[in-house]
Short mmCIF file of C-alpha atoms and ligand atoms in Angstrom, two decimals:
data_model
loop_
_atom_site.label_atom_id
_atom_site.label_comp_id
_atom_site.label_asym_id
_atom_site.label_seq_id
_atom_site.Cartn_x
_atom_site.Cartn_y
_atom_site.Cartn_z
CA UNK L 1 -0.37 -31.59 -16.09
CA UNK L 2 -1.01 -32.46 -12.43
CA UNK L 3 -3.19 -35.10 -11.30
CA UNK L 4 -6.89 -34.48 -11.18
CA UNK L 5 -8.65 -34.45 -7.63
CA UNK L 6 -11.90 -36.06 -7.26
CA UNK L 7 -12.93 -32.36 -6.53
CA UNK L 8 -12.14 -31.13 -9.57
CA UNK L 9 -15.73 -31.34 -11.08
CA UNK L 10 -18.47 -29.02 -10.43
CA UNK L 11 -20.76 -31.82 -9.16
CA UNK L 12 -18.98 -32.01 -5.96
CA UNK L 13 -19.17 -28.12 -5.27
CA UNK L 14 -22.95 -28.34 -6.55
CA UNK L 15 -23.75 -30.97 -3.77
CA UNK L 16 -21.69 -28.97 -1.24
CA UNK L 17 -23.12 -25.58 -1.78
CA UNK L 18 -26.37 -25.65 0.19
CA UNK L 19 -24.63 -26.77 3.49
CA UNK L 20 -21.35 -24.22 2.62
CA UNK L 21 -22.59 -20.83 3.66
CA UNK L 22 -24.18 -22.45 7.14
CA UNK L 23 -21.33 -24.56 7.97
CA UNK L 24 -18.10 -23.84 6.41
CA UNK L 25 -18.28 -19.80 5.67
CA UNK L 26 -17.11 -18.69 9.10
CA UNK L 27 -13.76 -20.63 8.41
CA UNK L 28 -13.00 -19.50 4.81
CA UNK L 29 -14.21 -15.84 5.74
CA UNK L 30 -11.40 -16.01 8.40
CA UNK L 31 -8.77 -17.08 5.59
CA UNK L 32 -10.13 -14.37 3.05
CA UNK L 33 -9.60 -11.69 5.54
CA UNK L 34 -5.93 -12.75 5.90
CA UNK L 35 -5.56 -12.86 2.09
CA UNK L 36 -6.94 -9.27 1.58
CA UNK L 37 -4.36 -8.02 4.40
CA UNK L 38 -1.53 -9.86 2.53
CA UNK L 39 -2.51 -8.43 -0.82
CA UNK L 40 -2.00 -4.81 0.60
CA UNK L 41 -4.49 -3.59 -1.93
CA UNK L 42 -4.67 -0.08 -3.21
CA UNK L 43 -7.93 1.80 -2.65
CA UNK L 44 -10.66 0.92 -5.01
CA UNK L 45 -8.70 -1.75 -6.49
CA UNK L 46 -9.84 -4.07 -9.49
CA UNK L 47 -9.57 -7.65 -8.25
CA UNK L 48 -10.63 -11.12 -9.41
CA UNK L 49 -11.76 -13.89 -7.20
CA UNK L 50 -11.23 -17.37 -8.92
CA UNK L 51 -13.14 -20.28 -7.56
CA UNK L 52 -14.81 -17.60 -5.29
CA UNK L 53 -17.63 -20.52 -4.03
CA UNK L 54 -20.36 -18.20 -2.38
CA UNK L 55 -18.37 -15.24 -2.86
CA UNK L 56 -16.30 -15.53 0.56
CA UNK L 57 -13.53 -13.07 -0.38
CA UNK L 58 -15.32 -11.36 -3.41
CA UNK L 59 -18.38 -10.00 -1.15
CA UNK L 60 -15.71 -8.80 1.46
CA UNK L 61 -13.60 -7.10 -0.92
CA UNK L 62 -16.54 -5.22 -2.36
CA UNK L 63 -17.87 -4.18 0.95
CA UNK L 64 -14.21 -2.73 1.71
CA UNK L 65 -14.68 -0.60 -1.68
CA UNK L 66 -13.06 -2.73 -4.24
CA UNK L 67 -14.39 -3.69 -7.79
CA UNK L 68 -14.49 -7.48 -8.19
CA UNK L 69 -14.77 -10.22 -10.86
CA UNK L 70 -15.84 -13.54 -9.49
CA UNK L 71 -15.43 -16.79 -11.27
CA UNK L 72 -16.62 -20.27 -10.42
CA UNK L 73 -17.58 -23.48 -12.33
CA UNK L 74 -20.35 -24.09 -9.99
CA UNK L 75 -23.89 -23.08 -10.66
CA UNK L 76 -25.03 -23.68 -7.14
CA UNK L 77 -22.26 -21.78 -5.39
CA UNK L 78 -22.64 -18.87 -8.17
CA UNK L 79 -26.61 -18.85 -7.23
CA UNK L 80 -25.84 -18.52 -3.35
CA UNK L 81 -23.38 -15.81 -4.21
CA UNK L 82 -26.09 -14.04 -5.85
CA UNK L 83 -28.41 -14.26 -2.91
CA UNK L 84 -25.58 -13.26 -0.86
CA UNK L 85 -24.46 -10.12 -2.79
CA UNK L 86 -27.89 -8.53 -3.47
CA UNK L 87 -27.89 -4.89 -3.23
CA UNK L 88 -24.02 -4.73 -3.89
CA UNK L 89 -22.72 -3.01 -6.65
CA UNK L 90 -19.17 -3.44 -8.39
CA UNK L 91 -19.37 -7.19 -8.20
CA UNK L 92 -19.60 -9.30 -11.64
CA UNK L 93 -19.95 -12.83 -11.03
CA UNK L 94 -19.75 -15.46 -14.11
CA UNK L 95 -19.62 -19.22 -14.36
CA UNK L 96 -16.46 -20.46 -16.02
CA UNK L 97 -13.20 -22.48 -15.49
CA UNK L 98 -10.27 -21.17 -13.54
CA UNK L 99 -7.89 -22.61 -15.96
CA UNK L 100 -9.07 -20.61 -18.84
CA UNK L 101 -10.26 -17.06 -17.43
CA UNK L 102 -12.43 -15.02 -19.63
CA UNK L 103 -10.44 -11.78 -18.85
CA UNK L 104 -8.06 -9.52 -20.76
CA UNK L 105 -4.23 -9.51 -19.87
CA UNK L 106 -3.13 -7.31 -17.19
CA UNK L 107 -6.05 -5.72 -16.09
CA UNK L 108 -6.31 -6.66 -12.34
CA UNK L 109 -4.45 -5.22 -9.31
CA UNK L 110 -4.66 -8.59 -7.26
CA UNK L 111 -6.20 -11.96 -8.13
CA UNK L 112 -7.09 -14.61 -5.41
CA UNK L 113 -7.97 -18.21 -5.49
CA UNK L 114 -8.55 -19.30 -1.94
CA UNK L 115 -8.63 -23.11 -1.54
CA UNK L 116 -9.81 -23.44 -5.40
CA UNK L 117 -6.70 -23.22 -7.49
CA UNK L 118 -5.49 -26.44 -5.52
CA UNK L 119 -7.86 -28.71 -7.14
CA UNK L 120 -7.43 -27.78 -10.70
CA UNK L 121 -6.32 -30.71 -12.60
CA UNK L 122 -3.82 -28.34 -14.28
CA UNK L 123 -2.70 -26.09 -11.69
CA UNK L 124 0.16 -24.87 -14.01
CA UNK L 125 -2.48 -23.06 -16.20
CA UNK L 126 -4.09 -22.07 -13.05
CA UNK L 127 -1.10 -20.12 -12.05
CA UNK L 128 -0.20 -18.89 -15.50
CA UNK L 129 -3.73 -17.53 -16.01
CA UNK L 130 -3.40 -15.56 -12.41
CA UNK L 131 -0.19 -14.27 -13.81
CA UNK L 132 -1.43 -13.32 -17.47
CA UNK L 133 -4.44 -11.12 -15.89
CA UNK L 134 -2.26 -9.29 -13.41
CA UNK L 135 -0.78 -5.80 -14.08
CA UNK L 136 2.95 -5.68 -13.56
CA UNK L 137 3.65 -5.54 -9.72
CA UNK L 138 0.01 -7.03 -9.21
CA UNK L 139 -0.53 -9.75 -6.29
CA UNK L 140 -1.74 -13.19 -6.74
CA UNK L 141 -2.88 -14.86 -3.31
CA UNK L 142 -3.48 -18.45 -3.57
CA UNK L 143 -4.31 -20.77 -0.24
CA UNK L 144 -4.25 -24.54 0.19
CA UNK L 145 -4.16 -26.77 3.13
CA UNK L 146 -1.32 -27.59 4.92
CA UNK L 147 -0.50 -31.35 5.45
CA UNK L 148 -1.58 -32.15 8.89
CA UNK L 149 -1.23 -35.81 9.75
CA UNK L 150 -1.75 -35.14 13.46
CA UNK L 151 -5.51 -34.67 12.97
CA UNK L 152 -7.43 -36.93 15.55
CA UNK L 153 -11.06 -36.11 14.32
CA UNK L 154 -10.74 -36.22 10.56
CA UNK L 155 -8.43 -39.44 11.12
CA UNK L 156 -10.95 -41.03 13.03
CA UNK L 157 -13.77 -40.09 10.74
CA UNK L 158 -11.89 -41.69 7.90
CA UNK L 159 -10.76 -44.78 9.96
CA UNK L 160 -14.50 -45.19 10.85
CA UNK L 161 -15.51 -44.69 7.21
CA UNK L 162 -13.19 -47.62 6.03
CA UNK L 163 -14.49 -49.82 8.70
CA UNK L 164 -18.11 -49.22 7.82
CA UNK L 165 -17.45 -49.28 4.08
CA UNK L 166 -14.43 -51.96 3.59
CA UNK L 167 -14.73 -51.49 -0.16
CA UNK L 168 -14.10 -47.87 0.11
CA UNK L 169 -11.00 -47.19 -2.11
CA UNK L 170 -7.88 -45.73 -0.03
CA UNK L 171 -7.60 -42.03 0.06
CA UNK L 172 -5.20 -40.12 -1.92
CA UNK L 173 -2.69 -39.36 0.63
CA UNK L 174 -1.84 -35.43 1.25
CA UNK L 175 -4.13 -32.75 -0.15
CA UNK L 176 -2.82 -30.87 -3.20
CA UNK L 177 -0.19 -28.12 -2.74
CA UNK L 178 -0.12 -28.92 1.01
CA UNK L 179 3.87 -29.08 0.74
CA UNK L 180 5.05 -25.66 1.05
CA UNK L 181 8.32 -26.26 -1.41
CA UNK L 182 6.04 -27.36 -4.08
CA UNK L 183 3.77 -24.69 -3.60
CA UNK L 184 6.48 -22.11 -3.97
CA UNK L 185 7.84 -23.90 -7.03
CA UNK L 186 4.62 -24.27 -8.91
CA UNK L 187 3.88 -20.62 -8.57
CA UNK L 188 7.37 -19.48 -9.32
CA UNK L 189 7.11 -21.43 -12.74
CA UNK L 190 4.42 -19.32 -13.85
CA UNK L 191 6.69 -16.08 -13.45
CA UNK L 192 5.51 -14.91 -9.71
CA UNK L 193 7.96 -13.51 -7.03
CA UNK L 194 6.60 -15.87 -4.22
CA UNK L 195 6.33 -15.62 -0.37
CA UNK L 196 4.59 -18.37 1.82
CA UNK L 197 2.42 -17.24 4.69
CA UNK L 198 1.39 -19.78 7.07
CA UNK L 199 -2.07 -19.00 8.80
CA UNK L 200 -4.61 -21.08 11.03
CA UNK L 201 -8.21 -20.80 12.16
CA UNK L 202 -9.88 -23.12 14.08
CA UNK L 203 -13.53 -25.12 13.39
CA UNK L 204 -15.49 -25.34 16.72
CA UNK L 205 -18.59 -27.56 17.41
CA UNK L 206 -20.52 -28.41 20.46
CA UNK L 207 -20.03 -32.08 20.09
CA UNK L 208 -18.94 -34.76 17.87
CA UNK L 209 -22.31 -35.93 16.47
CA UNK L 210 -22.87 -32.30 15.54
CA UNK L 211 -19.57 -32.16 13.68
CA UNK L 212 -20.26 -35.30 11.61
CA UNK L 213 -23.85 -34.10 10.77
CA UNK L 214 -22.35 -30.82 9.70
CA UNK L 215 -19.65 -32.88 7.59
CA UNK L 216 -22.31 -34.73 5.86
CA UNK L 217 -23.57 -31.45 4.33
CA UNK L 218 -20.47 -29.52 3.88
CA UNK L 219 -17.48 -31.62 3.71
CA UNK L 220 -16.57 -32.47 -0.01
CA UNK L 221 -15.17 -35.63 0.32
CA UNK L 222 -18.22 -37.06 2.49
CA UNK L 223 -20.95 -35.30 0.42
CA UNK L 224 -19.64 -36.62 -2.72
CA UNK L 225 -19.27 -40.18 -1.19
CA UNK L 226 -22.95 -39.99 0.00
CA UNK L 227 -23.96 -39.11 -3.47
CA UNK L 228 -22.04 -41.96 -5.12
CA UNK L 229 -23.17 -44.55 -2.72
CA UNK L 230 -26.88 -43.56 -2.32
CA UNK L 231 -28.64 -43.42 1.13
CA UNK L 232 -29.58 -46.52 1.42
CA UNK L 233 -26.05 -47.87 1.87
CA UNK L 234 -24.64 -44.41 3.11
CA UNK L 235 -27.23 -43.74 5.84
CA UNK L 236 -26.19 -47.15 7.97
CA UNK L 237 -22.44 -46.37 7.41
CA UNK L 238 -22.97 -42.71 8.54
CA UNK L 239 -24.70 -44.28 11.82
CA UNK L 240 -21.72 -46.78 12.44
CA UNK L 241 -19.32 -43.80 11.88
CA UNK L 242 -21.16 -41.85 14.50
CA UNK L 243 -21.23 -44.34 17.13
CA UNK L 244 -17.41 -44.66 16.40
CA UNK L 245 -16.91 -41.40 17.10
CA UNK L 246 -19.05 -40.51 19.86
CA UNK L 247 -17.19 -43.48 21.88
CA UNK L 248 -14.12 -41.68 21.41
CA UNK L 249 -14.65 -37.91 21.50
CA UNK L 250 -16.38 -36.25 24.30
CA UNK L 251 -17.47 -32.71 24.81
CA UNK L 252 -16.99 -29.83 22.51
CA UNK L 253 -14.68 -30.11 19.48
CA UNK L 254 -12.11 -27.77 18.35
CA UNK L 255 -9.86 -28.42 15.07
CA UNK L 256 -7.13 -26.51 13.86
CA UNK L 257 -7.10 -25.98 10.37
CA UNK L 258 -3.51 -24.77 9.14
CA UNK L 259 -3.02 -23.44 5.69
CA UNK L 260 -0.79 -21.95 3.33
CA UNK L 261 -1.13 -18.63 1.78
CA UNK L 262 1.05 -17.78 -1.06
CA UNK L 263 1.47 -14.33 -2.10
CA UNK L 264 3.21 -13.95 -5.67
CA UNK L 265 4.12 -10.70 -7.15
CA UNK L 266 3.59 -10.26 -10.95
C1 SAM F 301 -13.37 -25.19 -0.83
S1 SAM F 301 -14.40 -23.99 -2.20
C2 SAM F 301 -13.66 -22.47 -1.76
C3 SAM F 301 -14.37 -21.32 -2.21
C4 SAM F 301 -14.05 -19.90 -1.87
N1 SAM F 301 -12.95 -19.58 -2.49
C5 SAM F 301 -13.86 -19.81 -0.18
O1 SAM F 301 -12.65 -19.61 0.04
O2 SAM F 301 -14.74 -19.88 0.45
C6 SAM F 301 -13.69 -24.62 -3.72
C7 SAM F 301 -14.55 -23.74 -4.68
O3 SAM F 301 -13.61 -24.04 -6.01
C8 SAM F 301 -14.25 -24.12 -7.27
N2 SAM F 301 -13.84 -24.45 -8.47
C9 SAM F 301 -12.79 -25.79 -8.34
N3 SAM F 301 -12.39 -26.09 -9.27
C10 SAM F 301 -12.56 -25.03 -10.50
C11 SAM F 301 -12.37 -24.61 -11.57
N4 SAM F 301 -11.55 -25.63 -12.49
N5 SAM F 301 -12.62 -23.45 -12.22
C12 SAM F 301 -13.70 -22.52 -11.44
N6 SAM F 301 -14.04 -23.09 -10.25
C13 SAM F 301 -13.29 -24.01 -9.30
C14 SAM F 301 -15.28 -25.26 -6.62
O4 SAM F 301 -16.81 -25.05 -7.66
C15 SAM F 301 -15.58 -24.33 -4.95
O5 SAM F 301 -16.50 -23.32 -5.26
#
């Protein structure tokens, strides 16, 4: 059993869902494109997208002619998927836990979990479930964020939050599965033959204030914090954070977002 992340509950993702399509989707869609390439799918493949969010990879895969089963535990994410998928056939989405898949053994050509399985409290079960539902020789593609300590914008946001809210508990350190060796070891333990592929895409914003406003609606740890504190406490802190950031960052903002895409052959 691995340690639970604060992002392991549907609440965080229900809160993020409204801002996700508008602000985060282009970044995640770029990684979905990488994952589909790495999966080297046969034509009209039968695939599973676990922790699909608003169907980032699932909808792209259906548009490429594949048959997709998509699963997520956030009702609000699935509602957005349903709106985005109107008129598409060959896409079945359902609510469920990625640690207990509602699918029979050995039925998929490929299975994906992009920036989803990394948050499962029991990642070993998440990997084992992907392995179980794949045909022999089928591929799983799973992604996580690389540890990226040299990240001036995010470091400044968290520093500013700590100054504005001194009682804020200290962050939990590196994100789950950010260490490549751990990623390979955990996925291999489920039976996969694993290769790890670094990929990176950028977030670009016109200025730091626009970025910070967007983070308050789409960046899960900040959205969760706002929800926990309530607006009367959060709003003045958010203003202080914005002032702190504006003093330090001028002009357009570019943030490199390096990730790991692990490919496992079952
Ligand atoms: C960062 S989003 C990624 C969504 C999508 N895969 C993408 O690449 O855009 C993380 C998603 O994982 C889902 N998730 C997290 N833990 C889950 C679990 N145990 N079971 C099902 N979905 C889960 C969340 O609801 C959220 O939609």
